[in-house]
Structure formats: structure tokens, C-alpha cells
XYZ file of C-alpha atoms in Angstrom:
590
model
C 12.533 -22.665 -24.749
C 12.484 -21.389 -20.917
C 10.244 -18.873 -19.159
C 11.824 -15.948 -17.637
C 10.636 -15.318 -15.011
C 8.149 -12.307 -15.387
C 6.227 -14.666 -17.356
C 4.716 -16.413 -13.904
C 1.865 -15.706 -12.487
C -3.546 2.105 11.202
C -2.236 2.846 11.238
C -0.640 5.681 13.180
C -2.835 8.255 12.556
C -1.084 11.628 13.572
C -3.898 13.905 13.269
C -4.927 17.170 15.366
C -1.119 15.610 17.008
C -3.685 12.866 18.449
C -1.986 9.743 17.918
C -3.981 6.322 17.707
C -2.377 3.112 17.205
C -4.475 0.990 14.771
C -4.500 -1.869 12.316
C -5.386 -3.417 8.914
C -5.602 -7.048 8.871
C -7.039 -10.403 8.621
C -9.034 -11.152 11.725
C -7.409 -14.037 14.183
C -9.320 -17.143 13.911
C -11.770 -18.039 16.323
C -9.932 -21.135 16.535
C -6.188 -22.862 16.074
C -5.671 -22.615 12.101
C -3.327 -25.494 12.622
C -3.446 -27.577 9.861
C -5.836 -25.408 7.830
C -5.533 -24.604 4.195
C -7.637 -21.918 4.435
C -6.353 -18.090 3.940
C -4.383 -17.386 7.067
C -1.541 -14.370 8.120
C 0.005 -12.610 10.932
C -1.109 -9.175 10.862
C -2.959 -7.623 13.633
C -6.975 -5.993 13.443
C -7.509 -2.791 13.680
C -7.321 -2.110 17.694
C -10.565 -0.455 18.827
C -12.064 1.914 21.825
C -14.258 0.264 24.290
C -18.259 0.412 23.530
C -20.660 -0.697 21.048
C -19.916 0.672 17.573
C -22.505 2.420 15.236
C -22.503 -0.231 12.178
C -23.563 0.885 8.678
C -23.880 -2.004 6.452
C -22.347 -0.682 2.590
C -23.390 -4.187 1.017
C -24.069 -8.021 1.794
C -23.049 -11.011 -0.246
C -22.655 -9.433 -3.380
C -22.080 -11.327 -5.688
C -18.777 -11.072 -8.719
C -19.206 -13.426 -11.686
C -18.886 -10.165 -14.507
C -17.351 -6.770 -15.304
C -20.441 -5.332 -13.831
C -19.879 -2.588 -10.637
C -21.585 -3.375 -7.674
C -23.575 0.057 -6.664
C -24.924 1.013 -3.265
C -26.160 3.746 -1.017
C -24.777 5.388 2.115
C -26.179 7.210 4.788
C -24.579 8.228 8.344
C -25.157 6.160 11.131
C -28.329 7.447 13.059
C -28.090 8.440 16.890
C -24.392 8.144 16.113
C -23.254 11.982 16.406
C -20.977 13.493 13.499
C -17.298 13.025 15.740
C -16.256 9.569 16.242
C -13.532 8.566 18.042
C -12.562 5.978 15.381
C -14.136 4.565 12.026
C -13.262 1.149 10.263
C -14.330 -0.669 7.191
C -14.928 -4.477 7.418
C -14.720 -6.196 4.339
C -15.251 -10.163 4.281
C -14.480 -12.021 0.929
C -14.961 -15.714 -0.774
C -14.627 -17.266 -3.469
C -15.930 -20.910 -4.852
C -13.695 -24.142 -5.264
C -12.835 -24.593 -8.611
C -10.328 -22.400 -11.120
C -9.914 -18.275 -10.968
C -6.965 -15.555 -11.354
C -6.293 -13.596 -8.780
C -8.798 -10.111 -8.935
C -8.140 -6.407 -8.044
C -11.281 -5.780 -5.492
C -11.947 -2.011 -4.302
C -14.681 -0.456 -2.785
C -15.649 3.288 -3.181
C -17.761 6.301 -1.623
C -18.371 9.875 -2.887
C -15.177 9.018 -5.774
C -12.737 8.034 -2.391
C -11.165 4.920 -2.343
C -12.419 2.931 1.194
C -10.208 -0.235 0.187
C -7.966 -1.420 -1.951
C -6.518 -4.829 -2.825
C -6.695 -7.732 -4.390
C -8.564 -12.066 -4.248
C -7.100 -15.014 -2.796
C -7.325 -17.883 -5.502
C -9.360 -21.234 -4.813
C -8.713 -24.751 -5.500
C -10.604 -27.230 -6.728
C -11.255 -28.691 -3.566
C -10.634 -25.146 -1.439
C -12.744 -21.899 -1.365
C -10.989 -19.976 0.583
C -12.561 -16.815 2.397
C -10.593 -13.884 4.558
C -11.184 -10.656 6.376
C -9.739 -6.996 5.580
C -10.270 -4.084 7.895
C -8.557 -0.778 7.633
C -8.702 2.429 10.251
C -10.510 5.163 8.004
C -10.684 7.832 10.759
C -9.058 10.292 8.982
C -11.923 10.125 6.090
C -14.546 10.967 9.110
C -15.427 14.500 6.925
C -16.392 11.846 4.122
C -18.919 9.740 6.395
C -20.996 12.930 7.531
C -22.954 12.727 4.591
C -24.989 10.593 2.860
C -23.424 9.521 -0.622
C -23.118 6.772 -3.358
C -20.619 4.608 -3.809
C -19.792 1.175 -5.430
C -17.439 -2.050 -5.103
C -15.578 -2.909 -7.976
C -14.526 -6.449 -9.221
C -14.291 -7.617 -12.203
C -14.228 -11.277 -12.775
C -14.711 -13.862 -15.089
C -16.635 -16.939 -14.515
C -17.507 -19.577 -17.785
C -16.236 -23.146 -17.975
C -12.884 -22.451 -17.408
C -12.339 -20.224 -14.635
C -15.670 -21.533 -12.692
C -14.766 -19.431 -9.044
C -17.478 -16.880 -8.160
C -16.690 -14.177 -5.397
C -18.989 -12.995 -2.741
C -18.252 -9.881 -0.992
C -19.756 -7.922 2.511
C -18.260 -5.218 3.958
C -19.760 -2.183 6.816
C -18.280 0.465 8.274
C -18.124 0.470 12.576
C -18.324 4.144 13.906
C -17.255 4.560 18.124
C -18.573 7.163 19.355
C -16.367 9.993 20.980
C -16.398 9.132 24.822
C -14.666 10.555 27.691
C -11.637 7.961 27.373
C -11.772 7.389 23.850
C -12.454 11.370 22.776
C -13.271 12.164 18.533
C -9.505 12.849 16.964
C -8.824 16.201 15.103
C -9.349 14.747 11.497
C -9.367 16.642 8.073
C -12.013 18.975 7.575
C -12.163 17.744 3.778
C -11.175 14.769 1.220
C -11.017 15.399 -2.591
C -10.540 12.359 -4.658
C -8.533 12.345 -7.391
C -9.773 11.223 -10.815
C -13.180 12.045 -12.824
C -15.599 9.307 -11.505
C -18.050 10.512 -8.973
C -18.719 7.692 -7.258
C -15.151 6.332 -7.789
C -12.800 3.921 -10.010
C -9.187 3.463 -10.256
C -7.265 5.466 -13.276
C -5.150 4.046 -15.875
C -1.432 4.918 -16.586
C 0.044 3.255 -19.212
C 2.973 5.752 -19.244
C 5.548 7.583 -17.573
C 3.347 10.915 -18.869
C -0.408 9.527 -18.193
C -1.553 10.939 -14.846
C -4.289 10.494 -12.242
C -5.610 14.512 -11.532
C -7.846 16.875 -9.849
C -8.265 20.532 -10.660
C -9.374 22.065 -7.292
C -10.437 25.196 -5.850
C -9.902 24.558 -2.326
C -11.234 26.521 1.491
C -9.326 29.521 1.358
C -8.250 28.728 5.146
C -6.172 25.555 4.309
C -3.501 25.221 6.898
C -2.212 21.514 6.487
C -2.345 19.674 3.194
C -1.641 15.369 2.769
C -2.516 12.967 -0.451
C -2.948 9.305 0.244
C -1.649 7.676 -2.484
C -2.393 3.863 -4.382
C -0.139 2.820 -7.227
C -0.803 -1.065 -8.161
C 1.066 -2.608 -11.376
C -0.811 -4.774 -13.220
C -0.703 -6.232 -16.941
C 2.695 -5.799 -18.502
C 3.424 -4.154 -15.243
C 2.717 -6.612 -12.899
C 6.196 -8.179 -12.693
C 8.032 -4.856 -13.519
C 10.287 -5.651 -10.251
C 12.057 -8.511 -12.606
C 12.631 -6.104 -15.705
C 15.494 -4.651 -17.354
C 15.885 -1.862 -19.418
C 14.942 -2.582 -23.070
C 18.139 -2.591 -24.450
C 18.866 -6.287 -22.293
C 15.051 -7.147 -22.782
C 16.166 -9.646 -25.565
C 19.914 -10.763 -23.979
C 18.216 -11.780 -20.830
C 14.497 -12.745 -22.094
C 13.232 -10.543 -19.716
C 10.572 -7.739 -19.910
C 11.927 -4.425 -20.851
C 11.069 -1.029 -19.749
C 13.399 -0.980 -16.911
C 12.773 -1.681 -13.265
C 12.245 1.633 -11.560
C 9.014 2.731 -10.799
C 8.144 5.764 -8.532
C 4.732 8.113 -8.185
C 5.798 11.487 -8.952
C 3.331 13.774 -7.443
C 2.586 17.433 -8.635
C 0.876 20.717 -8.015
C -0.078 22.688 -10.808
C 2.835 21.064 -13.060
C 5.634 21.452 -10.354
C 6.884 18.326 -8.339
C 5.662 18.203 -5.133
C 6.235 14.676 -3.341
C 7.263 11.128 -3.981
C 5.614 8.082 -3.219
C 7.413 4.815 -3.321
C 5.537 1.816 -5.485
C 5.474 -1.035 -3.230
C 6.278 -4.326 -5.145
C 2.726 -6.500 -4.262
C 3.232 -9.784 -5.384
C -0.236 -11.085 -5.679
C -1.614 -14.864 -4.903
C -0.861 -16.019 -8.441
C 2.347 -13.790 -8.897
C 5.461 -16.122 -10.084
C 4.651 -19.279 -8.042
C 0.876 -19.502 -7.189
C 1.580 -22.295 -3.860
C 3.780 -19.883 -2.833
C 1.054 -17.814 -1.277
C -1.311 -20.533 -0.087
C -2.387 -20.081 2.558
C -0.544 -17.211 3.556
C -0.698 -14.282 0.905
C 2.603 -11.786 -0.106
C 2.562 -8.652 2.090
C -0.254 -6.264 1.525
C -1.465 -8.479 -1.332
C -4.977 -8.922 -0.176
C -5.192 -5.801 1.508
C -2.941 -2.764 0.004
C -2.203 0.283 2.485
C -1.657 3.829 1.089
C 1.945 6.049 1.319
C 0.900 9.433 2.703
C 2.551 12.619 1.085
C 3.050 15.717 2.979
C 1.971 18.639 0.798
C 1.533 21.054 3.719
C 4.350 23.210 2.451
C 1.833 24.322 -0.374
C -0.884 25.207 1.792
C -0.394 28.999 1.484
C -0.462 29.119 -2.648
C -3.738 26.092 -2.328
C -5.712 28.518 -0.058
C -5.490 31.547 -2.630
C -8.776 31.200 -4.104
C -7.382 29.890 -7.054
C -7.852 26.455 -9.161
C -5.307 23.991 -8.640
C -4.359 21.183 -10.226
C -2.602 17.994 -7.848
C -1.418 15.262 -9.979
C 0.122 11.879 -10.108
C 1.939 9.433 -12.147
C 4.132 6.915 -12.202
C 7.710 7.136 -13.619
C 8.470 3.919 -15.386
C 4.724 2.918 -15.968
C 4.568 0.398 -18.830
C 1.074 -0.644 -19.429
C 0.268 -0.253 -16.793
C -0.640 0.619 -13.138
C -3.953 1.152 -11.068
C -3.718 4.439 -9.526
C -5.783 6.061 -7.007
C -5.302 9.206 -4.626
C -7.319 11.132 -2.371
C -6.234 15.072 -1.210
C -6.651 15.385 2.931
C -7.446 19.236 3.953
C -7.195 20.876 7.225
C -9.022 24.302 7.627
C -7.512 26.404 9.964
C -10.960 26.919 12.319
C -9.919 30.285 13.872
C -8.602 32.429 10.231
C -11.052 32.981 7.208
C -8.138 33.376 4.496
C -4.841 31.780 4.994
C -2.213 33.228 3.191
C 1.552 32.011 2.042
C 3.750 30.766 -0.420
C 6.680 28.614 -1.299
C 10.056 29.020 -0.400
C 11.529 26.217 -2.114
C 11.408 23.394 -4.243
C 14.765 21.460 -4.878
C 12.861 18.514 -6.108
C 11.920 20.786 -8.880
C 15.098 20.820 -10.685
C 15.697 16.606 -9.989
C 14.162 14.368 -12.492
C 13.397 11.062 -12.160
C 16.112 9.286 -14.103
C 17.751 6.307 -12.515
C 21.719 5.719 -13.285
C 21.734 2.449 -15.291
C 24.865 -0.129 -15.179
C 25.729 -3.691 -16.723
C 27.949 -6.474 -16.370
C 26.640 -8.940 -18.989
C 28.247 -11.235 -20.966
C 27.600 -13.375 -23.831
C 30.464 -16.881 -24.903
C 30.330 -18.650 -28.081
C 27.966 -20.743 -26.754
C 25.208 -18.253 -26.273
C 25.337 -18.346 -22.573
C 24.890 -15.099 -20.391
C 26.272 -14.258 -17.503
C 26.459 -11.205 -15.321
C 24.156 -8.418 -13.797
C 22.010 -5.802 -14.862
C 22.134 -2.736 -11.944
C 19.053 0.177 -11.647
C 20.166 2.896 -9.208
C 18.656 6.545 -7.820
C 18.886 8.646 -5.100
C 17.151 11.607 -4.909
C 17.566 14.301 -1.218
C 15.291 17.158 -1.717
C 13.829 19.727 0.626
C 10.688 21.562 -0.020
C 9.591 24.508 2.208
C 6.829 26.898 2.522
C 4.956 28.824 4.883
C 1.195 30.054 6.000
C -0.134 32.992 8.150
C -2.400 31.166 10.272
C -4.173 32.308 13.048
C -1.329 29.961 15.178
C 1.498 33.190 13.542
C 3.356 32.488 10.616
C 4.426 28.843 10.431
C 6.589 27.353 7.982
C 6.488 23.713 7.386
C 9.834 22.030 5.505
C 9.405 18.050 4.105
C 13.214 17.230 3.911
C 13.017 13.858 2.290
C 16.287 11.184 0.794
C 14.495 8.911 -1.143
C 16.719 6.090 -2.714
C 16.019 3.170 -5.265
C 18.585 0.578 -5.837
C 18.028 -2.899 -8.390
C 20.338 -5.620 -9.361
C 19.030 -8.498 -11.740
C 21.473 -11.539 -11.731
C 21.653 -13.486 -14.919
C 23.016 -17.188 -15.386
C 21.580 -18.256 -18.593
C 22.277 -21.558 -20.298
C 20.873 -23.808 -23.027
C 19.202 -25.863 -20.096
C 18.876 -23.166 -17.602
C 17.901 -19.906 -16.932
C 18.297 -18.231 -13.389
C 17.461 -14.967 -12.345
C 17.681 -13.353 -9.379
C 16.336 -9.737 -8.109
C 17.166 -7.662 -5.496
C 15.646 -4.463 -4.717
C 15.180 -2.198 -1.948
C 13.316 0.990 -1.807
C 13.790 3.692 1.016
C 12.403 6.851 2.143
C 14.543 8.909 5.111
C 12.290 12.044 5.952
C 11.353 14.617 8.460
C 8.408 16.959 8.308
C 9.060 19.800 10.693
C 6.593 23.183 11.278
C 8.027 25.935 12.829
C 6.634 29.771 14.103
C 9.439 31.617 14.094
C 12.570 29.688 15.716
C 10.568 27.587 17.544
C 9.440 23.974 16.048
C 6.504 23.758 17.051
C 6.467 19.507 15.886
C 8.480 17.629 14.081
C 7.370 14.098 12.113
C 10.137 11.599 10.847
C 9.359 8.510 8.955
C 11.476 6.105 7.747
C 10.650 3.171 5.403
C 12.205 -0.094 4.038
C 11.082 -2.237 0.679
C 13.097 -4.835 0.631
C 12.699 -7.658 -1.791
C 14.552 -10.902 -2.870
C 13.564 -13.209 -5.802
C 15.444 -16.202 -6.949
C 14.154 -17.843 -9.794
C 15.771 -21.012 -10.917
C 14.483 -23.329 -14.251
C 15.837 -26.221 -15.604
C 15.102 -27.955 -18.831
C 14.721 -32.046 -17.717
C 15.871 -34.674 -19.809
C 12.618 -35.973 -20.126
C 11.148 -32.599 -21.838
C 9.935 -31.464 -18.634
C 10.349 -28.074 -16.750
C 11.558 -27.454 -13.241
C 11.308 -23.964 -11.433
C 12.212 -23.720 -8.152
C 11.224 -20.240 -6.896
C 12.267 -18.545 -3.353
C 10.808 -15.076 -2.199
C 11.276 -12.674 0.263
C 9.679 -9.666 0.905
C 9.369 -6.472 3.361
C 7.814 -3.342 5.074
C 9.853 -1.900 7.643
C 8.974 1.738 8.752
C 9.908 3.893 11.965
C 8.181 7.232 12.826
C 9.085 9.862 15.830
C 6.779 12.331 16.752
C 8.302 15.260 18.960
C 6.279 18.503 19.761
C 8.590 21.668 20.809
C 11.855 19.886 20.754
C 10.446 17.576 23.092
C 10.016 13.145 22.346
C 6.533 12.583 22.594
C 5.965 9.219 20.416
C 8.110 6.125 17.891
C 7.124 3.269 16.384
C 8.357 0.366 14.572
C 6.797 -1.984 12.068
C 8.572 -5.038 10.675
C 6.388 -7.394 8.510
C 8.416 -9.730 6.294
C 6.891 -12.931 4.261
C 9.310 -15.368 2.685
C 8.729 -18.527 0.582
C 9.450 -21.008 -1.837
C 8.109 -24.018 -3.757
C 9.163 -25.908 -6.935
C 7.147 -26.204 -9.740
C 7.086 -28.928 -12.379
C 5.891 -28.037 -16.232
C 5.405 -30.157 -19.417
C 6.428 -29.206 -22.664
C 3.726 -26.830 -23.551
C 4.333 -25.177 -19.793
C 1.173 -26.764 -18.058
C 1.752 -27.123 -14.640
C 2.060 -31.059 -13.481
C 2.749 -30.768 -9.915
C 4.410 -28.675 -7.305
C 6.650 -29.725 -4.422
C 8.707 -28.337 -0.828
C 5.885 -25.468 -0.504
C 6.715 -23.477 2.691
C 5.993 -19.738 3.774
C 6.499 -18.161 6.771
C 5.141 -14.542 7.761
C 6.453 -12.371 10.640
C 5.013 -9.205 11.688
C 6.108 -7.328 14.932
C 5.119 -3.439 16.072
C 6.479 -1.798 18.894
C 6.580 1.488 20.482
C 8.170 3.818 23.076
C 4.932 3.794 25.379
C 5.026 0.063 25.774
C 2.701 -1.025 22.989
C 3.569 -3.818 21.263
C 2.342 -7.074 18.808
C 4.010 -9.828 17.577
C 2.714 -12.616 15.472
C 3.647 -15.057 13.095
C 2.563 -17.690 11.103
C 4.574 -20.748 8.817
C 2.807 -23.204 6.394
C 4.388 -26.687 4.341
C 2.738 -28.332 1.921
C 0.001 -25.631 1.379
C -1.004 -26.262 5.278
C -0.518 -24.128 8.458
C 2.026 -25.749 10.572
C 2.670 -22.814 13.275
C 0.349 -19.722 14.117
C 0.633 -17.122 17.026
C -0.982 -14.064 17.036
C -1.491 -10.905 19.431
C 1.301 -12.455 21.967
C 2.659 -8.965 23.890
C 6.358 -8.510 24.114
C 7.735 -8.773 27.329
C 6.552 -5.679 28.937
C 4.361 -4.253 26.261
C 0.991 -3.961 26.230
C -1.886 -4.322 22.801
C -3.243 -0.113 23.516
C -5.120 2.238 21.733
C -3.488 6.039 22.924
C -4.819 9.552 22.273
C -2.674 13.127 22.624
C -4.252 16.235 22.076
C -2.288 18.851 21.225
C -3.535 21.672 23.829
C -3.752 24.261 21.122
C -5.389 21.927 18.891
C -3.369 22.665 16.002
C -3.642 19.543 13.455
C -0.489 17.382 12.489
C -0.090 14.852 9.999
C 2.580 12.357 9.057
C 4.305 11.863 5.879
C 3.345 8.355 5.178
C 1.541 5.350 6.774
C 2.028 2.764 8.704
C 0.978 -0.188 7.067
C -1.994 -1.460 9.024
């Protein structure tokens, strides 16, 4: 019998066209990791304004051993002021030496998701402990008032997976100052979902959605939803499935590999966000990711969606309904969302309407191929292809008190999957590569002038090679090597004009061999090595670099925060001088 291989376990914020360069990370160690087993990357922190920050504690050492939520009680900071000129969440985790699965952690306020991601596994003789942070600025309307909220993670502790997880996290407010003024945030955030204080929704199908019937300011001029789609159960590996009719050729999970949030207003498509491929810390190969987790995996960013050309029909007065769901789902995925509003400050009523919708008429349905082969011998050979590509252009327009503008979200989004199949009596190997993309441009104009135009681009790539041999002895080998990617560029210009790009490149590859007995139990693992590599740059001189490689479970090589030639680590601010808001169609992932 062999195991296929499914079987294994800011950010720039562009907002009020301020732009602030900012992270979401793993704090650098106080001291050379070198050598350390302990839970270590290259991301950057979240870069901060000068001054003492308001802090807000949200909880302290709580502790997860059940399926028990983990309430708690906000209030703003006092003395703090209502504007700050940036807000982050600190979250610091643990958990024991001993045996646990990798857990989904998030934490929650007023039904909005504050962070999302998932646990770092132990050892018996390592409890590992990290540090998340994430630039919430743009939630600022959310922090003004006091609220409930609650951390959720559910674990399991008994005599067999013995690892209890502590938890802290706070929230650091900087207050606006003269060199570090408040941003031009969203006047409002509506979660998505029916829990008050806030949980992640279920979709076990292609039809199950995440939703929010709304009636919304009647002066909305600029409309975004931040959007979290994590696989998990049957889901988890869906990057290595193939459509069900090859689910029994191949031994692989069925249900096909594409998977894409399809997001809607009142029944009508109105965006696309791309499902990023997590692998978590006990995904395929656990020693893959010790000590240096998959990308994201500890610490998952959202993918923005630019609903702005709605904003005329969501400021009517009327309820709405925004929706989303995954395409593909196959019990099943995590989803969370959260609807960003901007009030036009100077117009009561806001009027508009669409103009049109070519995603509308462009389903979701990915052109499937195959090459496979069977012999006489039972062996298969040959590939199994998963391709889409979708260009759409949706368009509307608002009277604002700025004139008439109309906002267009031109978007190509494309999907493209080939699983690689050499299957013996003795062997199976699979390999999958995938890469997701997203080209797009968000562009307002009044009249024929373009008054700003946003373009993002983005980059999935991943690369799994999965190799197992049957030994002679009745043994298992499987040697496993991973790659994966986030690449994005965004350009900001403002009447025709460059103001602002950025890139991001953070890539983690690794592999290790794993040794089974007959009943699959692992014996021993061998050749671990990882390496991460995360760079940002942009056209003002900012720049980051860091990287970090590990053997044998160890850290052999670290850098961190080293400045390209030239560059410099900044935090930048533009204002707009009309003060009209802007805001990207996706994230970076910080």
C-alpha cells in the first residue's frame, strides 16, 4: 500500500491616498538564533512612528487545553485620542514539549477578525514559542468603542497529544503627531457572518457562503472586503487533488484542485479573491517546517477586494446582501470577511449605479485536461492539468460631493495546475505545480480626468515533489521537497502622475525524508533543510531584506532588517490635499 500524498500531515495601507509602509511578522530575536531550534523566519515587524504607544492589553497567558473560547473585554485606550496614526495587534504564542497537531488560532472584536492563523507544533524535548503582529490601522473605526471579543483555539490535550498553548496578545495605539499625522481610515467595518463577537464560518461547498445583509450610510463613497479563506479537513491538501474522475487512478483526493472565493452583492458577482495554498507546520512533512514555518502559516494576511464600483447602489438606503464562498470547497474551508466603508464627509446621500459587470456572465469553471496512462502492469503514468483564466471589468459610478466619479476594477485573474503521476508497485511520485495570479488596476475618474489609479499584481507560486518508495525490508521512504511563494507589486499614481511601487518577494523552500514502518508510523527523518527569503522594496528608497536557512531542524544562517544598498527601513505618509480616501485592491502581505 503507499500514501499519496494528501494523506501527510502592512502592509501598504492606501487609505485617504496616505500610504504607510508596515509589517506582519515574527519579531527579530534579541539575540543570534544560530543554532536554535526554536520557531524562527525572515519576515519583517510591523515598522512603527516614533513615541510611546497607548497599549491595551486584550488577554494574558490564556490558557488552550479544550474547545472552550477564550472571552474578554475591550475598552479604548484612555488619554489616547480617537485618531491614531497607526494601530497593531501583538500576539505572543507557546506551546508545551510533548505531542500536538498543528491548531487554527484567531482572535476577535465586535464579530471582526483581529488575527488569523495557525500553532507551531512542539517536540518532546522543544516548546517552541513565536510572535505575530499585524498593522490594523484601517480597523481604527472598530477600536473607538468599547466592545467584546474572544480568542479562539481549540485544542486537545489527554495522554496523547499532552501540548498545552498559552496565548497574550494587546493592541499598541500611536498617537497622531505632527510627523506621524492619523491616516484617512474607513469610517465603518461590518463583519461578515452571524456571531457577534466573532467566529470563522463553515463552507463545505461550492454553494455554502459566509454573508451579511446590510443597510449601509447612505453617503458611502468607497467600498473594500478583506477577505480569509483557510482549507482545512478534507480540504487541507486540496492543492494535491484531482478531479474525481482520476481520484481512484492516481490515489489521490478528488474534488479537483481549483479553489477561488467568489464574492457577491446581492446574488451578482462582484470580486475574486485568490485562496492562498498555507501549508501548515504539520502539512505533508512535519520537519519540513521546523524551525522555520511555510509562508503565512503562523500568521495568515487577508486579499483585499475592491467593491467601490458598487458604492452608488450600497448607499441607496436599501438592504444588501455581500457574500462569499469558495468555488471548489470540499469539506471544507474557514472563511472570514470583514466590509471596509468610506462615508463621503461633505454629501448626506450619495447616489449611483453600475455600469457594468462582465464578471457576471463568467462562471467559475476551470478547463480540465489529462495525459494518464495505465500498462498491463497497473502502472500510471502521465499528468493531470487544472486551468482558468478569467479578465473582467466591473464599473460604476457615485455623485459625490468630489462630482461624479466613476471607479472601474479591471482585473485578469488566472489559475493554472499540473499534477505529475509516476506510479508503480513500489513507488508512487507526485508532483504539483500551481501558480495563481491576479493582474489588476483600480482606477477613479471625474469626468476625463483620473483622478488615481491603483495596480496590484500578485504571484502564488507553488512546487511539491513527493517521492515514496516501498523498501525491501517493509519499510517506507518519502522524500518530500517544497517550494512556495508571495510575490506582489502595487503602483499608486494620482492624476496621471507616479506617486508610489512596491515589491514583495517572500519564498520558503524545503525538504526532508521521512522513514515509515509498515503500519505508516514514523521511525525517523533525515537531510531536513529550509531556507526562507523575504525582500521588499520601493521607489522612495525603502527597502528590507532578510533571510534565514536551517539543517537538521537547527538554524544555520539568519539575517534580518539588512537595508539594500541605498534603501532605507521608513515609515511614509501622503495626504491627498483634497482628502478624498483611496484604497487598494489587495494586500501586501505583512
Amino acid at each position: 500500500m503507499l500514501l499519496p500524498m494528501g494523506c501527510f500531515s502592512r502592509c501598504l495601507a492606501v487609505a485617504g491616498l496616505s500610504l504607510v509602509l508596515g509589517g506582519v511578522a515574527q519579531a527579530a530575536p534579541d539575540s543570534s538564533p544560530i543554532g536554535s531550534a526554536n520557531v524562527t523566519v525572515a519576515d519583517p515587524t510591523v515598522p512603527r512612528p516614533l513615541g510611546q504607544p497607548c497599549v491595551v492589553q486584550l488577554f494574558s497567558d490564556d490558557t488552550f487545553n479544550d474547545f472552550g473560547t477564550r472571552p474578554y473585554s475591550y475598552a479604548p485606550p484612555a488619554g489616547c485620542g480617537t485618531r491614531w496614526s497607526k494601530v497593531v495587534l501583538e500576539a505572543d504564542f507557546s506551546v508545551t514539549a510533548g505531542v500536538q497537531f498543528d491548531r487554527t488560532a484567531s482572535i476577535w472584536l465586535g464579530g471582526v477578525n483581529l488575527y488569523f492563523g495557525t500553532t507551531q507544533e512542539p517536540r518532546s524535548n522543544l516548546a517552541p514559542n513565536w510572535h505575530v503582529e499585524r498593522d490594523l490601522t484601517d480597523y481604527s473605526a472598530l477600536f473607538r468603542n468599547a466592545g467584546q471579543g474572544q480568542a479562539v483555539l481549540y485544542n486537545i490535550v489527554d495522554s496523547t497529544y499532552t501540548g498545552v498553548i498559552h496565548g497574550s496578545a494587546r493592541l499598541l495605539f500611536y498617537p497622531a503627531s505632527p510627523i506621524a499625522p492619523a491616516l484617512r481610515v474607513p469610517d465603518a467595518i461590518y463583519p461578515l457572518g452571524s456571531d457577534p463577537v466573532g467566529n470563522t464560518v463553515t463552507l463545505n461547498t461550492s454553494g455554502d457562503q459566509i454573508a451579511a445583509t446590510l443597510t449601509l450610510p447612505s453617503n458611502v463613497e468607497r467600498a473594500y472586503l478583506d477577505v480569509f479563506t483557510q482549507s482545512q479537513h478534507n480540504d487541507e491538501f486540496w492543492y494535491t487533488c484531482v478531479p474525481d474522475q482520476y481520484a481512484a487512478q492516481t490515489q489521490e483526493c478528488g474534488g479537483g484542485n481549483f479553489r477561488e472565493a467568489e464574492v457577491s452583492i446581492d446574488g451578482q458577482a462582484a470580486g475574486v479573491a485568490p485562496v492562498y495554498p498555507w501549508i501548515y507546520t504539520g502539512g505533508i512533512d512535519l520537519f519540513i517546517w521546523k524551525p522555520t514555518p511555510g509562508v503565512q502559516a503562523l500568521n495568515f494576511m487577508p486579499y483585499r477586494v475592491d467593491l467601490t464600483p458598487f458604492a452608488g447602489i450600497l448607499s441607496n438606503g436599501s438592504p444588501h446582501t455581500v457574500a462569499v464562498s469558495v468555488q471548489g470547497a470540499s469539506n471544507y474551508f474557514s472563511a472570514t470577511a470583514a466590509l471596509l466603508v468610506y462615508r463621503d464627509p461633505h454629501r448626506k446621500q450619495v447616489t449611483g449605479g453600475l455600469l457594468g459587470n462582465t464578471l457576471a456572465s463568467q462562471p467559475p469553471t476551470p478547463t480540465i485536461g489529462s495525459t494518464l496512462t495505465q500498462d498491463a502492469s497497473g502502472n500510471v503514468t502521465g499528468a493531470v492539468t487544472t486551468n482558468l483564466s478569467r479578465h473582467f471589468v466591473i464599473q460604476g459610478y457615485a455623485n459625490t460631493s468630489h462630482g461624479r466619479v466613476t471607479t472601474t476594477v479591471d482585473q485578469t485573474v488566472g489559475f493554472a495546475d499540473t499534477q505529475t503521476f509516476d506510479i508503480t508497485a513500489t513507488d508512487y511520485h507526485q508532483i504539483s505545480d500551481q501558480l495563481t495570479t491576479v493582474q489588476g488596476v483600480s482606477r477613479s475618474t471625474i469626468g476625463r480626468f483620473v483622478s488615481d489609479e491603483f495596480k496590484a499584481s500578485f504571484n502564488y507560486p507553488l512546487h511539491v515533489d513527493y517521492n515514496q518508495t516501498a523498501e525491501s525490508n517493509g519499510d517506507y521512504s518519502i522524500l518530500t521537497a517544497i517550494k512556495q511563494g508571495y510575490d506582489q507589486h502595487t503602483g499608486l499614481s494620482l492624476g496621471g502622475f507616479p506617486l508610489y511601487a512596491a515589491d514583495v518577494h517572500n519564498q520558503v523552500a524545503g525538504s526532508d525524508t521521512l522513514v515509515l514502518d509498515s503500519g505508516f508510523h514514523i521511525i525517523s527523518h533525515n537531510g531536513q533543510q529550509t531556507t526562507q527569503d523575504f525582500a521588499f522594496s520601493d521607489s522612495l528608497g525603502g527597502c528590507y531584506s532578510g533571510s534565514v536557512s536551517s539543517a537538521d531542524n537547527v538554524v544555520t544562517a539568519y539575517s534580518s532588517g539588512q537595508a539594500c544598498p541605498g534603501g532605507h527601513n521608513r515609515v511614509y505618509w501622503f495626504t491627498h490635499p483634497d482628502g478624498s480616501p483611496y484604497q487598494g485592491s489587495g494586500l501586501l502581505p505583512w
